[in-house]
Coordinates of N, CA, C and O in Angstrom, one line a residue:
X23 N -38.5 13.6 -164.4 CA -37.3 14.0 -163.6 C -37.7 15.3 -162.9 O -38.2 16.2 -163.5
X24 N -37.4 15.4 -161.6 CA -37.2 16.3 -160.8 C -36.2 16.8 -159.9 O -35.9 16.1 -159.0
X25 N -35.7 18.3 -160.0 CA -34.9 18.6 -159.4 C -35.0 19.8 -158.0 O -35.6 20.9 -158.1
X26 N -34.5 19.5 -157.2 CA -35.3 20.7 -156.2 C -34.1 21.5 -155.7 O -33.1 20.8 -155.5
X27 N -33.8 22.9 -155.3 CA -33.0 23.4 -154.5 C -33.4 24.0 -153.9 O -34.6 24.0 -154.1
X28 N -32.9 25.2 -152.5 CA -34.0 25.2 -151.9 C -33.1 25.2 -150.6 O -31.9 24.9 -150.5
X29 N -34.1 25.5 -149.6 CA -34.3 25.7 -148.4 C -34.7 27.0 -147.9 O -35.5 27.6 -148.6
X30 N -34.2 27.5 -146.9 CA -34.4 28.7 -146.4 C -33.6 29.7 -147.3 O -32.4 29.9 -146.9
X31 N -33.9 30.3 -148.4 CA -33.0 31.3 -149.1 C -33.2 32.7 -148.5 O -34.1 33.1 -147.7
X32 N -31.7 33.6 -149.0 CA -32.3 35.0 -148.9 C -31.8 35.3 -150.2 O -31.6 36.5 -150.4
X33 N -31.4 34.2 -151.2 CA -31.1 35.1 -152.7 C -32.0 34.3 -153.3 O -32.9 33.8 -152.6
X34 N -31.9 34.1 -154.9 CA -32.8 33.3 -155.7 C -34.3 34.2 -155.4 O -35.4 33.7 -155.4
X35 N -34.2 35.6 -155.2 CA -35.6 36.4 -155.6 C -36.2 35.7 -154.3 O -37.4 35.5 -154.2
X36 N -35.2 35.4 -153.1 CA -36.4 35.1 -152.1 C -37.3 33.4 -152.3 O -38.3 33.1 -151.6
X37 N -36.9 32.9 -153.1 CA -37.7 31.9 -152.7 C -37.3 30.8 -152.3 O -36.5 30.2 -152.9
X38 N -38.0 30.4 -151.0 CA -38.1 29.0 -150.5 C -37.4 28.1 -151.2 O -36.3 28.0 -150.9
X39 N -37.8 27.4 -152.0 CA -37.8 26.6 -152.8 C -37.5 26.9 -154.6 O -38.0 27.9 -155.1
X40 N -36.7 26.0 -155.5 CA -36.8 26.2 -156.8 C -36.7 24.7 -157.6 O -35.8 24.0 -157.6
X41 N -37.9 24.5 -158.1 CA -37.8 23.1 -158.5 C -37.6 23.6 -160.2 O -37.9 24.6 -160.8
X42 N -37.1 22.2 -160.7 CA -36.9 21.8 -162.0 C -37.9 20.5 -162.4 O -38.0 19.5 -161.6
X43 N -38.5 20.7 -163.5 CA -39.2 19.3 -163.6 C -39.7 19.1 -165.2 O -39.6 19.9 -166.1
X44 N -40.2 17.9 -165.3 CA -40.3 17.8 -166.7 C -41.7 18.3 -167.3 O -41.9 18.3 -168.5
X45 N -43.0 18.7 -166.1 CA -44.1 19.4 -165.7 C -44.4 20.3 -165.1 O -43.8 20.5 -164.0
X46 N -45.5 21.2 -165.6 CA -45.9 22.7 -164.1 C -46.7 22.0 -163.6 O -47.3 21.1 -164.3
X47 N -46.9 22.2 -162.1 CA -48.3 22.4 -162.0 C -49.2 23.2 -162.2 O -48.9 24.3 -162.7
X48 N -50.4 22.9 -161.9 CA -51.3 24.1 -162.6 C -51.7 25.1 -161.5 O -51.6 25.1 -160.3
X49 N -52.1 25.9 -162.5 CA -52.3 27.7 -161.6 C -53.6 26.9 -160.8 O -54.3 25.9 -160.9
X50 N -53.3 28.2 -159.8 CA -54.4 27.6 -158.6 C -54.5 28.5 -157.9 O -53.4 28.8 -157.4
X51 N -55.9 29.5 -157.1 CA -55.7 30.1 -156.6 C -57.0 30.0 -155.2 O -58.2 30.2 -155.4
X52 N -56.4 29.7 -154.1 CA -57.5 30.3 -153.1 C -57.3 31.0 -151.7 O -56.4 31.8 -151.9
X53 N -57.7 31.1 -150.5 CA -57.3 31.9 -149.3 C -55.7 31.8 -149.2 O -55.0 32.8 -149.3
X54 N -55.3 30.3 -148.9 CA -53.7 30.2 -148.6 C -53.1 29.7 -149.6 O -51.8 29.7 -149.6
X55 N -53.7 29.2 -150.7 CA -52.7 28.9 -152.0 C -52.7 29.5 -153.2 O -53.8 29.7 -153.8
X56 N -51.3 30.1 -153.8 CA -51.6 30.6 -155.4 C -50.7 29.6 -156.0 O -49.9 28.9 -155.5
X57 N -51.1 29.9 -157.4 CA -50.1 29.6 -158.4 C -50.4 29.9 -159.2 O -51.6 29.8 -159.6
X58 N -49.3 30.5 -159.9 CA -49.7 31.7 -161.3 C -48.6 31.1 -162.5 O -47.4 31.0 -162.2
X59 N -49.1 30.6 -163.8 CA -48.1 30.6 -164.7 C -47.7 32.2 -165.5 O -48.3 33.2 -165.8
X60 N -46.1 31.4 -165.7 CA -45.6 32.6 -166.5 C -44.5 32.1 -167.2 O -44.4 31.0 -167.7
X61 N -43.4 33.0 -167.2 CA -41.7 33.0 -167.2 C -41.2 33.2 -166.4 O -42.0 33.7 -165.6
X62 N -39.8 33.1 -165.9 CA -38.7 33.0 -165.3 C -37.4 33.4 -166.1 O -36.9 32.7 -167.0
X63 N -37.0 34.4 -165.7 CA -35.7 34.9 -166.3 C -34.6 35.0 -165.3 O -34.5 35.7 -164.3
X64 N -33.4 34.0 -165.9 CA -32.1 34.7 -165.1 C -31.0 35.2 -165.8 O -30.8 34.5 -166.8
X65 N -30.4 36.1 -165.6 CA -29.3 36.6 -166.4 C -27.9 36.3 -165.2 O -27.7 36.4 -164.0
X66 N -27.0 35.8 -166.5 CA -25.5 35.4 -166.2 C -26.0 34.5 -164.8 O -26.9 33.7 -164.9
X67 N -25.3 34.8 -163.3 CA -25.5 34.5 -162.1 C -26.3 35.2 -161.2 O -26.1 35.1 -160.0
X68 N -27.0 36.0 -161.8 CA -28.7 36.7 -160.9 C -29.5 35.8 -160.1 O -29.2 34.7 -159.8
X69 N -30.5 36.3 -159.8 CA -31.3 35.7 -159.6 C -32.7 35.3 -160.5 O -32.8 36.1 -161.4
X70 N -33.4 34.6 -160.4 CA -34.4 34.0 -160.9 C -35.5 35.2 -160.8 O -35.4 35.9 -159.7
X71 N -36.4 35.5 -161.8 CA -37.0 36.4 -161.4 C -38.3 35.9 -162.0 O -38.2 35.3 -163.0
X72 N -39.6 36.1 -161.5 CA -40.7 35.8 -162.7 C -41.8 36.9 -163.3 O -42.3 37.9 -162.6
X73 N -42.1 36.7 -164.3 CA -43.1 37.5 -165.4 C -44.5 36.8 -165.5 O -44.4 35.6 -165.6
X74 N -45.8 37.2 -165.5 CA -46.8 36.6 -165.7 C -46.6 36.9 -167.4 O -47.6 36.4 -167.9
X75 N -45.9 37.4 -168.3 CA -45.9 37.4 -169.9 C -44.4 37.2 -170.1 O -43.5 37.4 -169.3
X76 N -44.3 36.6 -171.5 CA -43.2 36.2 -172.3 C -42.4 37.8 -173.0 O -41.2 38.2 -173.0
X77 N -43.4 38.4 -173.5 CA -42.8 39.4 -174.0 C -42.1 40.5 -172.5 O -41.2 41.3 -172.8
X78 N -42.5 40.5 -171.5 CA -42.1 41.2 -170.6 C -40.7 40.7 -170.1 O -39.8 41.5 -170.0
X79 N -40.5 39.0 -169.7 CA -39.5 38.4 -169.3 C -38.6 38.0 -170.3 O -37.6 37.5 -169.9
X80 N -39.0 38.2 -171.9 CA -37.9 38.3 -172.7 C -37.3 39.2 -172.8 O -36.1 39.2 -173.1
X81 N -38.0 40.3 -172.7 CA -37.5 42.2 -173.1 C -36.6 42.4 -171.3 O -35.7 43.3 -171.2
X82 N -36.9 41.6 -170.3 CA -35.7 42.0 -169.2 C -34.7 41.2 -169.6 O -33.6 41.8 -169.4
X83 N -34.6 40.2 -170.1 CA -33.1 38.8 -170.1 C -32.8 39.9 -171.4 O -32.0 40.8 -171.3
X84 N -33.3 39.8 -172.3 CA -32.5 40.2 -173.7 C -31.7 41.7 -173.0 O -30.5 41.5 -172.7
X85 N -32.3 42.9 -172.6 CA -31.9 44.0 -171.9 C -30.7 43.5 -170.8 O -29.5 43.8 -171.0
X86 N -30.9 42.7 -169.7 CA -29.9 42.0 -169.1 C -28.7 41.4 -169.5 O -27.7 41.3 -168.8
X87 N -28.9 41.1 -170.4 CA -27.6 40.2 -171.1 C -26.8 41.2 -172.4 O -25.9 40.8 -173.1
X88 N -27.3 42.2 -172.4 CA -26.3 43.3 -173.1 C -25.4 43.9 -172.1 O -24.4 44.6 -172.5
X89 N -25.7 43.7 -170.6 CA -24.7 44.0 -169.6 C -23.4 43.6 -169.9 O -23.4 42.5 -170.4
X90 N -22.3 44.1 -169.9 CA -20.8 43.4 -169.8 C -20.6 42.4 -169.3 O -20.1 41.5 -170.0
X91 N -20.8 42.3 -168.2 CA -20.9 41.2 -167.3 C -21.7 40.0 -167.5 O -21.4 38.9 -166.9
X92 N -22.7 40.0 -168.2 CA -23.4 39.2 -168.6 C -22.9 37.7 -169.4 O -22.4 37.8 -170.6
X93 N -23.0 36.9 -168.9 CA -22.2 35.9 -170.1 C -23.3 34.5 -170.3 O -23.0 33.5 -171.0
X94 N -24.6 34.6 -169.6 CA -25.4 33.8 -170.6 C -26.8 34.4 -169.9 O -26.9 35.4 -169.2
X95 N -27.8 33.6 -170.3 CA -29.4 34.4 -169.9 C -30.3 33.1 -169.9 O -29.7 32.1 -170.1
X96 N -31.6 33.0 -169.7 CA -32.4 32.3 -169.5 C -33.9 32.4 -169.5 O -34.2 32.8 -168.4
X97 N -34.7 32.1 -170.1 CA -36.3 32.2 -170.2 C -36.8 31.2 -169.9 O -37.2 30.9 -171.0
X98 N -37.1 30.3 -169.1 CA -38.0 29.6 -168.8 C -39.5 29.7 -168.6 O -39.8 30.7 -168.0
X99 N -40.6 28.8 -169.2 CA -42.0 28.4 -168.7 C -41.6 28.4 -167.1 O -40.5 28.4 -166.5
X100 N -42.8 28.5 -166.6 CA -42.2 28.9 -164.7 C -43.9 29.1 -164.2 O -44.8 29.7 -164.8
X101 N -44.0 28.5 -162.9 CA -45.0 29.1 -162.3 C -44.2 29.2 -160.9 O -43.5 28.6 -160.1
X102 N -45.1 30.7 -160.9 CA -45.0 30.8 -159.7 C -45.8 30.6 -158.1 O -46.7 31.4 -157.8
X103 N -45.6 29.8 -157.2 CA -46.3 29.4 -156.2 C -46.2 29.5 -154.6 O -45.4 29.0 -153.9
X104 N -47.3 30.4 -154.0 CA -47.1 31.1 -153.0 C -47.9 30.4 -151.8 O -49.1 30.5 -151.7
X105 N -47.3 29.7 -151.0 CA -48.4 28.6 -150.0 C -48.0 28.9 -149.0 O -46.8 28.9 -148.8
X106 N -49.7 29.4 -147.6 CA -49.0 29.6 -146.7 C -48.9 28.5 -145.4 O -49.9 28.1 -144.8
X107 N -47.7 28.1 -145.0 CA -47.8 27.4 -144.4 C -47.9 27.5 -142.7 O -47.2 28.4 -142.2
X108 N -48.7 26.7 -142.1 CA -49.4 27.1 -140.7 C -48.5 26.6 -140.2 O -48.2 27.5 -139.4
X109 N -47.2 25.3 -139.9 CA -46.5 25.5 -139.3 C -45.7 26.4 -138.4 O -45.5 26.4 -137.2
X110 N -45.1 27.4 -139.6 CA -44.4 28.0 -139.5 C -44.5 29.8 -139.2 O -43.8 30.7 -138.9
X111 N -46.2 29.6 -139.7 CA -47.3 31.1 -140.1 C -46.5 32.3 -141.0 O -46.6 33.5 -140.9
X112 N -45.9 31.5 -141.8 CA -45.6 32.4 -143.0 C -45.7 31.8 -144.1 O -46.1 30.6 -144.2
X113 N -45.4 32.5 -145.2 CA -45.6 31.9 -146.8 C -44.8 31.4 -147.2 O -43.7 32.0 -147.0
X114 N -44.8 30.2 -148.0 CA -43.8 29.5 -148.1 C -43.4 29.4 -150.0 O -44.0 28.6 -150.7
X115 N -42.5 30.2 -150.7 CA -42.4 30.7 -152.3 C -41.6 29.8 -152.5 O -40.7 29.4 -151.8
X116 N -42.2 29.1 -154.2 CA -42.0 27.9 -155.0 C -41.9 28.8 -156.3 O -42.9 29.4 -156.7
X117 N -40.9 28.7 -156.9 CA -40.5 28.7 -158.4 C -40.4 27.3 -159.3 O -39.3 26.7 -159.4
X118 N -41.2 26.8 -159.9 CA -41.2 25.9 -160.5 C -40.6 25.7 -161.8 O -41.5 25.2 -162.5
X119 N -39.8 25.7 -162.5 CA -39.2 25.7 -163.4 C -39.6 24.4 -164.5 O -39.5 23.2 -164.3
X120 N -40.0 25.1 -165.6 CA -39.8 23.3 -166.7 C -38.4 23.0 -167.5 O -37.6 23.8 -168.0
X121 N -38.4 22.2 -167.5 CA -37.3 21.4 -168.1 C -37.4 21.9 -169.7 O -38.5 22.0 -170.2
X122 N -36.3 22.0 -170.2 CA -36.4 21.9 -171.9 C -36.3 23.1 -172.8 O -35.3 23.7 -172.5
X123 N -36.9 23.5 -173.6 CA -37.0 24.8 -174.5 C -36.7 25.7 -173.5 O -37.3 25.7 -172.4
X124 N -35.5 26.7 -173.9 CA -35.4 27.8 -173.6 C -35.9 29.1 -174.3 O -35.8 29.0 -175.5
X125 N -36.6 30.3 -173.9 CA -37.3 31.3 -174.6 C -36.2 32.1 -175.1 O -36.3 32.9 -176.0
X126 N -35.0 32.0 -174.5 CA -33.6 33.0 -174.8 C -33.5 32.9 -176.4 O -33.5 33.9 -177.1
X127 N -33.2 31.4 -177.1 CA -33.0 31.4 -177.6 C -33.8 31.2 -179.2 O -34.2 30.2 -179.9
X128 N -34.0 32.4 -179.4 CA -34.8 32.8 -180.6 C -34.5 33.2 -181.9 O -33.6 34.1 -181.9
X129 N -34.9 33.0 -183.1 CA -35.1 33.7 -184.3 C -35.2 35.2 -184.1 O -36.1 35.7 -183.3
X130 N -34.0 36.1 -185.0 CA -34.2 37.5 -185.4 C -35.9 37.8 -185.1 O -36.4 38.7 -184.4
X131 N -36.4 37.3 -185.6 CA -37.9 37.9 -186.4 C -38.8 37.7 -184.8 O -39.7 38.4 -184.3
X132 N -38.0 36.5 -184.3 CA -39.2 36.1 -183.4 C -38.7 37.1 -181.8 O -39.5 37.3 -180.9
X133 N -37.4 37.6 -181.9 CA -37.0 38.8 -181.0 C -37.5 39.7 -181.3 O -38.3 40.2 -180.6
X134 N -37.2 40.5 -183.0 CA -38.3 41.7 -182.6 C -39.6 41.7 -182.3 O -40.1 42.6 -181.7
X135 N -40.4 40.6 -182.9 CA -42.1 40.6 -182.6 C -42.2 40.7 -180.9 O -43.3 41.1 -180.4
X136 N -41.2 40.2 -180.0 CA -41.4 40.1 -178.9 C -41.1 41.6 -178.0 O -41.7 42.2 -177.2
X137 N -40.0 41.7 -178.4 CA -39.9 43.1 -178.0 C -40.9 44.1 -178.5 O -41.2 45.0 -177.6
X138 N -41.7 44.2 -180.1 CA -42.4 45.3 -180.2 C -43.4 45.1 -179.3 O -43.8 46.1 -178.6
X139 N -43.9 44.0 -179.2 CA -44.7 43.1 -178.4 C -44.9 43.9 -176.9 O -46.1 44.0 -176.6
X140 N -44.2 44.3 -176.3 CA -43.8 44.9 -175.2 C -44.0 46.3 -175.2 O -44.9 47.0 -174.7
X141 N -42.8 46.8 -176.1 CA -43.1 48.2 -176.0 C -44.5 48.4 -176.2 O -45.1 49.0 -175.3
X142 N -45.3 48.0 -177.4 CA -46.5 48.8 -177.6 C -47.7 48.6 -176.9 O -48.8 49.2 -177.1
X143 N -47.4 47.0 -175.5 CA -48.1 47.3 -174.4 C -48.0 48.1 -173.6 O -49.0 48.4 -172.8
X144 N -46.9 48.5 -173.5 CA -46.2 49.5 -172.4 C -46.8 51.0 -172.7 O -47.4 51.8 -171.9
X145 N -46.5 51.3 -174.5 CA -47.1 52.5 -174.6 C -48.5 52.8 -174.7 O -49.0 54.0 -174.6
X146 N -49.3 51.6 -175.0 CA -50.3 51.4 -174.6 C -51.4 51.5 -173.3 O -52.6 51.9 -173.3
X147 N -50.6 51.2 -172.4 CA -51.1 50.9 -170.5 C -49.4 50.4 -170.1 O -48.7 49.4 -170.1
X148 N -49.4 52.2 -169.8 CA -48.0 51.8 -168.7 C -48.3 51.6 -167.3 O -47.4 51.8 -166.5
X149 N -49.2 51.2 -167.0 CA -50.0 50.9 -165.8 C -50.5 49.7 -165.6 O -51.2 49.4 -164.6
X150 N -50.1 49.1 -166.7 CA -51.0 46.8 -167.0 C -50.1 46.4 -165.7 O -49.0 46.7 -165.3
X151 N -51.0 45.6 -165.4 CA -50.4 44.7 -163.9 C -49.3 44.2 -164.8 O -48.2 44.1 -164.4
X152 N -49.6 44.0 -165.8 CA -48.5 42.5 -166.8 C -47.3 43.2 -166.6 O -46.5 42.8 -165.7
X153 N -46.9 44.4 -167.2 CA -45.5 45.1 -167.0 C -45.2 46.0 -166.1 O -44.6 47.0 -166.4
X154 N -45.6 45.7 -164.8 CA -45.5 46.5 -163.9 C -44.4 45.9 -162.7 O -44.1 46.5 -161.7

């Protein structure tokens, strides 16, 4: 099953395109094509945002969804995919979304391991591409 939305955006984080499916494709990278796996987090009616790490895109949705306003959240597997296309001579951005298990929804134990998870890369190298 696949689901696509899409078109010309200027919300949804900018991207082109946002598919849903029951598969990623795979990371891929050369002159005009990337694709990078990670996560995808949306909080309440945000936008889609992506993380190359789980502990990074859990510690923004969990942080996001203590907002007031917040009334649900989301972790998705996600790659992100940047192709540029010559028609048009710009880049054309794909959020890939998988179908199924949500990261939101976790075990006590398996929230804090993810958050410590974070902080003590952070205080580690507050400068790692991962949480930058």
């Amino acid at each position: 099953m696949c689901r696509v939305a899409g078109g010309s955006r200027t919300s949804e984080a900018d991207y082109d395109h946002i598919v849903e499916a029951d598969s990623l494709p795979r990371p891929r990278c050369g002159d005009t094509w990337t694709r990078e796996r990670g996560y995808a987090v949306k909080v309440a009616g945000d936008d889609w945002l992506f993380f190359a790490n789980l502990a990074a895109a859990y510690t923004f949705g969990r942080a996001g969804h203590m907002s007031a306003r917040s009334t649900s959240w989301s972790v998705r597997e996600a790659v992100d995919e940047i192709k540029f296309d010559e028609q048009t001579g710009r880049e054309v951005r794909t959020l890939h979304l998988l179908f199924g298990a949500d990261h939101a929804n976790r075990s006590a134990a398996s929230d804090r391991e993810l958050l410590t998870s974070f902080v003590a890369s952070v205080s580690e190298s507050p400068a790692s591409p991962l949480f930058s």
